[in-house]
């Protein structure tokens, strides 16, 4: 028999208290789109559910001194309509645009997407590319952890028992973008995703770059080799073969119901190239109409 | 007020010991004792009972459920023992008891004349008595047999004769903190007899008029006689003066006729939805005559 | 007031809001699962874990011991665990069309597909029922199984069924002319192998319903179904007379053929009988996908020969159909596929052979199109291959070969209705090519355009002797009660009947109230399958309303004649025409009955009703319509009329292909159909748009079958088109008045999802040069094909 | 899904005190208490038939934890119909455009459309298609649904800046 | 209003219910357990239509607080038959067409069953006396009395 308990956590103090008290058994629930499905299919059982959807401190999106701070319980719909993010962190904004569907975005949260740590978590690659840090809260203390060190494996993170993601923080970066390949235009768990944050010098060559991909490894990954390879290269004229070779070290795709490993490996450079192109804000036409992020037009308007 | 639901808002208490029950009666206000409930719940539904805050169910007090011949220790009654009835003993439980049927035939008859099986499976004699209806069928023969009630409160016990227990319709000797804990029917002497007659519109209905007679015979003389009647006065009536007047007299038809007329003259019945006072007065003498004859015969006497 | 002619319609042809639309918009419509009865138990089915196995033993003791469990049933508890599958036909047809129907798997017998029902549980809560199922111990002896029909028909193949000697369900053939001789004359012969993938209905409402015991041993069900007549089979299974198993059915949240077989009804009835309590059963989405029918996967071989000018001289088709674990409607679907194998073209020499076989995959049965979309995909792909090889336009090749009025079908029978194929092709091609086709989109994607025609029957197989009955009662306030057992799965089946009656009696649709879908309280209209309801029940409506209309008209004529002609002031004489004259000019409109030439002379509808009622005239009528009756043809050489008539379609499509990722998107769709007469314009367009999106989805929806296991068994993995995946659909509605239905209407439900799938794949071929021989094209498929072509 | 936890929330304007299980979804809570206008098609956040308003925002009630809604407000289509002018206009448009066939997706579809019109609402067919992409429909092919929402969006736009 | 958790065994099925102190057993059986066989006829113990079996005794469920019935083993009319097999009294009522409107029959059959458990050879008078608390307005009781006689005989194996 499914036995769960429920505890309402109206504020940070109470959620920390509850998380410490129940440790591994504790399961914070803000939106619930992943948790509820796992409860229904039996993957989750006898847990202490902790309702954190009403904690004000975990909500909201702030921009101060070049830094963007997003509360873990912030709804993804807020990200998708934020003019601030469209300008200051287009990678995250684009990902939010194509996240599941508008109704799910009204309840799914940023922290929930990251904490569930699906290899296909759409918000992870852009945040990795934006070099985001997580603020993790625990009774009697908090710590900052780079997102890159947060994902350990499929549905496996560095969260210690009693710990909660409070917020995610990253420096604004207008030159960032995201590209998703899915089987349909909504509610499609990604076949593969790519995010890029690019800084170019006057002659167009890449001076600083961060790349990340989803659905191509047990966890969302930074593509360090590809980054190394691209330093100094022309952002808009990348040799796809060479990029593919570099990416071989970064990704380890598998066959699943959505696509084969071969296809994912072949798509990696293609998506990466498009993400970089978008990040450079270069050739608009390169941004395929079908896959163009939904509101991009509006963002500009 | 309809009979579909109980509108009154009360707490239900279920003490498991008599001490607990008596404490409740002492401390709380507006407590109603629930035994069978066939009267209490009915009157609560129809709103004829005023404000009730607590309903105290005494059926969980095991020690109160008995109906048997018992020795002195248990109920402190007269020398040669008595048939004792606990407050939660149901009417059918009492009527089915062998000793009672043997020693108190009129009592059994009165009980079986009450309502119907399903009611008697729940209703209690104590409840019937405490309900203090002028027509309490079970009280009429009990008065004749000289029943004695034990009333108890935290302050102590006291014994009250059944005929002195009633003060008026629905009114009894019970103090606020007291409850009836025992009914003792003294075992009648050898050559004695009793009778119970009930007239009602339909069998299960409450009596239009009822009569109980108990005679202790000494040869052809009436050693002791007790006559009681229901539904002829504000309370079950023990016709004391006339009954005591018969002591020592020769039993014969003239005495029977004279007594009947005396009783008839003494009565001041009322009219109600069951019948009118003229009928009650007219019938009363007929019942007395019949009752005396029957009781005398049951006492082994003959009539010329 | 100009003269009123009875020929111009008031409601027919308009965009009439359906009578049940408001209830559905307000959320008041209660479906099969929207019902709770006091003390209701919850039913669950224990389903086989293996696609192929021998059922050695079942131990239900631990399940029965679980507190709160009220019944655990296996095949041994079913009075008649075996019967034959029937689909509302009025007589047994034989010739293999009635396959075995086994309620629960029997110990000692074979499990035939993963998900086959083994045991039933009823418990106080859904969770308890679920746990009880888990406590039932089943001793399986897994078997190798067979998952490809082409292997299944071989002699040494694994036998799927423990009740049959061979896996072959049925063989059939249609033949015309002299093929061997025709091949010599061919300038070009194109041969291709095709595979059409299984296709899930994915109606939004999963199978569900409830049932409860009646006072005197009867059982009433409340289960939405496309075939009310299943009550006969269920009664037999329970050992009850037909009178004691009633389905007080309700509209469905979609059916598409998937609710044509029995779903929850028998299980509910058995659990109600066992517990004597109301029982409710609702299948989860996963259970629905694994446990109900699919569109038949087919392996087809097409060999088509054309002469130098592009006229088709010969076509040879051979089809192997995957019937899955049980027979159900496979033989019936096979008939449709075989007689439609050579398509909507005038081909003198043709042969189409088909064989269907059991496999250990989920069983196949009806799915919108009933076997025709599969063959339609193939022959329309053949046409494009031929056109490309001959170097002529696909439009031109089709225009040369399309069937026209008077041309015989493959079975030699000349269709009774109008054939509008050339008109549809022309209008679609013109609309598709209104604007010049760009080579590429600004974002670099390659553009392609494609076109395809389609032909599909409406009305059931004629040898079923199909009928429909409707009851109409005119109320004394002038409103009308329409009683019809018409199962409404969302196609507006009941609403169109109300519209027809309203049209005939000059009322508004809101004045006619359809009471529908009760096996014993409404006359049976036959099944809602085979796109037959408008044709069959529409005509039955006319048959029912006609006598009433005449009775009212005759009374109205009398009233008008006697009271509404002026007196000659001079002579005091009143000239009055005779009744017959007036009768000829009466018009029913706006709740009145008018004398056409002088509309001033009229009488209120309700007044006429009062008069008729006053004189004891009958205000009730029941009408029946019979389809053409034939006998079961020789299955080795199918000849004659198989279906009442055909409906023709054409789809034009423009796609954009992202060559780098293989992802393609449909930019434009032109959908054309000859509906004979659009009784409710919104509904015709709705079917055409819905059918188009339904089989547009066929190209992306992958059940991912693997050795009989359905890997994509949820809405997270089985992806149907969302609103963002379907472009605007430009519809072309041709009204040839050449249908057999009321006002010359044709059926459009199933025909609507033909020709769209091949049109898209033809467009992809136009964009990329790649010839795909299956509708299932995922981005990966297209990408890998592009890669192969490059190397 | 009965249970022992007490939950109090406002449903369609009426304060309700109900009982549920710790892990029950808002959808189960609603349907177990007779709100049959909220439909269930997949129970995992894909089909959108269970869409309701939670504190005025459209959510898929099958993936919302019921207990998280304690003290909050829920509106189902039946609680919006008479009450909310925008919903009534959408209902009328859906009926008139023939955007309703089997009707199983309609309650969720109308609530999703209302959510879009209340927040973004531009009369742009592509935009509307993306807004409705969380609500699956198998009967209509979406065409007339988009027409209906477009019509109301256009009316609103003309009213706003008309 | 105090609330009480009670356990009832009704027709063999256990129930755990929270009842208000003023809730009557008849209403709990009808409105909470949906056993609508027991009927409300008068609410004051006169008509017998609400009779149920408490163990082997016939009791008027309209004059019993639900909380009093905690722990009872109750049989209602729905529990008398064993599947399709009616109990002898029910069968006799059918055979003697003692059922007209049928509203009193649940109470009548329950009380008769109690009688036959108490007395396997009741005289006509005894039956009449025993059933005097069960009103019937349609049949005039004749066929019912005969039915109880027949049932008694059958149960004695005659």
Short mmCIF file of C-alpha atoms in Angstrom, two decimals, chain A residues 1-3 40 179 181-189 191 256-263 266-267 270-271 274 284-291, chain C residues 127-128 131 284-286 442-445 658 660-663 665 700 702 704 711-712 715-722 724-725 778-780 783-784:
data_model
loop_
_atom_site.label_atom_id
_atom_site.label_comp_id
_atom_site.label_asym_id
_atom_site.label_seq_id
_atom_site.Cartn_x
_atom_site.Cartn_y
_atom_site.Cartn_z
CA UNK A 1 0.00 0.00 0.00
CA UNK A 2 1.28 3.45 -0.82
CA UNK A 3 1.99 5.18 2.43
CA UNK A 40 1.62 7.04 -9.53
CA UNK A 179 18.40 24.82 -29.07
CA UNK A 181 15.33 18.88 -30.86
CA UNK A 182 12.12 17.02 -29.91
CA UNK A 183 9.67 14.66 -31.62
CA UNK A 184 6.89 17.28 -31.56
CA UNK A 185 6.47 20.97 -30.89
CA UNK A 186 5.19 20.65 -27.30
CA UNK A 187 5.32 18.18 -24.42
CA UNK A 188 8.28 16.45 -26.03
CA UNK A 189 11.02 15.05 -23.82
CA UNK A 191 15.99 13.96 -28.12
CA UNK A 256 16.06 5.00 -25.95
CA UNK A 257 12.46 5.14 -27.08
CA UNK A 258 12.94 8.64 -28.53
CA UNK A 259 16.08 8.15 -30.58
CA UNK A 260 19.19 6.07 -31.14
CA UNK A 261 22.69 6.84 -29.85
CA UNK A 262 23.91 7.14 -33.44
CA UNK A 263 21.35 9.81 -34.19
CA UNK A 266 25.12 12.93 -35.21
CA UNK A 267 22.82 15.68 -33.95
CA UNK A 270 24.33 20.32 -35.49
CA UNK A 271 22.46 21.52 -32.42
CA UNK A 274 22.79 26.33 -34.01
CA UNK A 284 18.71 35.05 -37.75
CA UNK A 285 17.72 32.88 -40.62
CA UNK A 286 19.80 30.13 -39.18
CA UNK A 287 17.20 29.93 -36.53
CA UNK A 288 14.78 27.43 -38.06
CA UNK A 289 11.24 28.74 -38.06
CA UNK A 290 9.84 25.56 -36.74
CA UNK A 291 12.31 25.35 -33.91
CA UNK C 127 -6.03 0.86 -4.56
CA UNK C 128 -7.25 -2.32 -2.86
CA UNK C 131 -3.14 -4.65 -4.62
CA UNK C 284 -5.45 3.83 -16.96
CA UNK C 285 -3.94 5.26 -20.13
CA UNK C 286 -1.21 2.61 -20.03
CA UNK C 442 14.48 31.62 -45.38
CA UNK C 443 15.82 29.41 -42.60
CA UNK C 444 17.22 26.97 -45.14
CA UNK C 445 14.71 24.18 -44.89
CA UNK C 658 15.47 20.42 -42.03
CA UNK C 660 20.62 18.77 -40.95
CA UNK C 661 18.40 17.10 -38.36
CA UNK C 662 15.94 15.14 -40.50
CA UNK C 663 13.11 16.94 -38.72
CA UNK C 665 7.21 19.99 -40.51
CA UNK C 700 5.00 10.27 -35.91
CA UNK C 702 5.35 4.85 -32.74
CA UNK C 704 7.66 0.80 -30.36
CA UNK C 711 7.29 0.15 -25.11
CA UNK C 712 5.47 3.42 -25.86
CA UNK C 715 1.04 9.71 -23.43
CA UNK C 716 4.61 10.66 -22.47
CA UNK C 717 6.05 8.19 -24.97
CA UNK C 718 3.25 7.74 -27.52
CA UNK C 719 3.16 11.26 -28.93
CA UNK C 720 0.02 12.37 -30.79
CA UNK C 721 -0.03 15.77 -32.54
CA UNK C 722 -0.55 18.78 -30.27
CA UNK C 724 1.32 23.26 -32.24
CA UNK C 725 1.98 20.31 -34.58
CA UNK C 778 10.65 9.97 -37.40
CA UNK C 779 13.31 12.68 -37.79
CA UNK C 780 15.92 9.99 -37.22
CA UNK C 783 18.15 11.89 -41.26
CA UNK C 784 19.65 8.40 -41.69
#
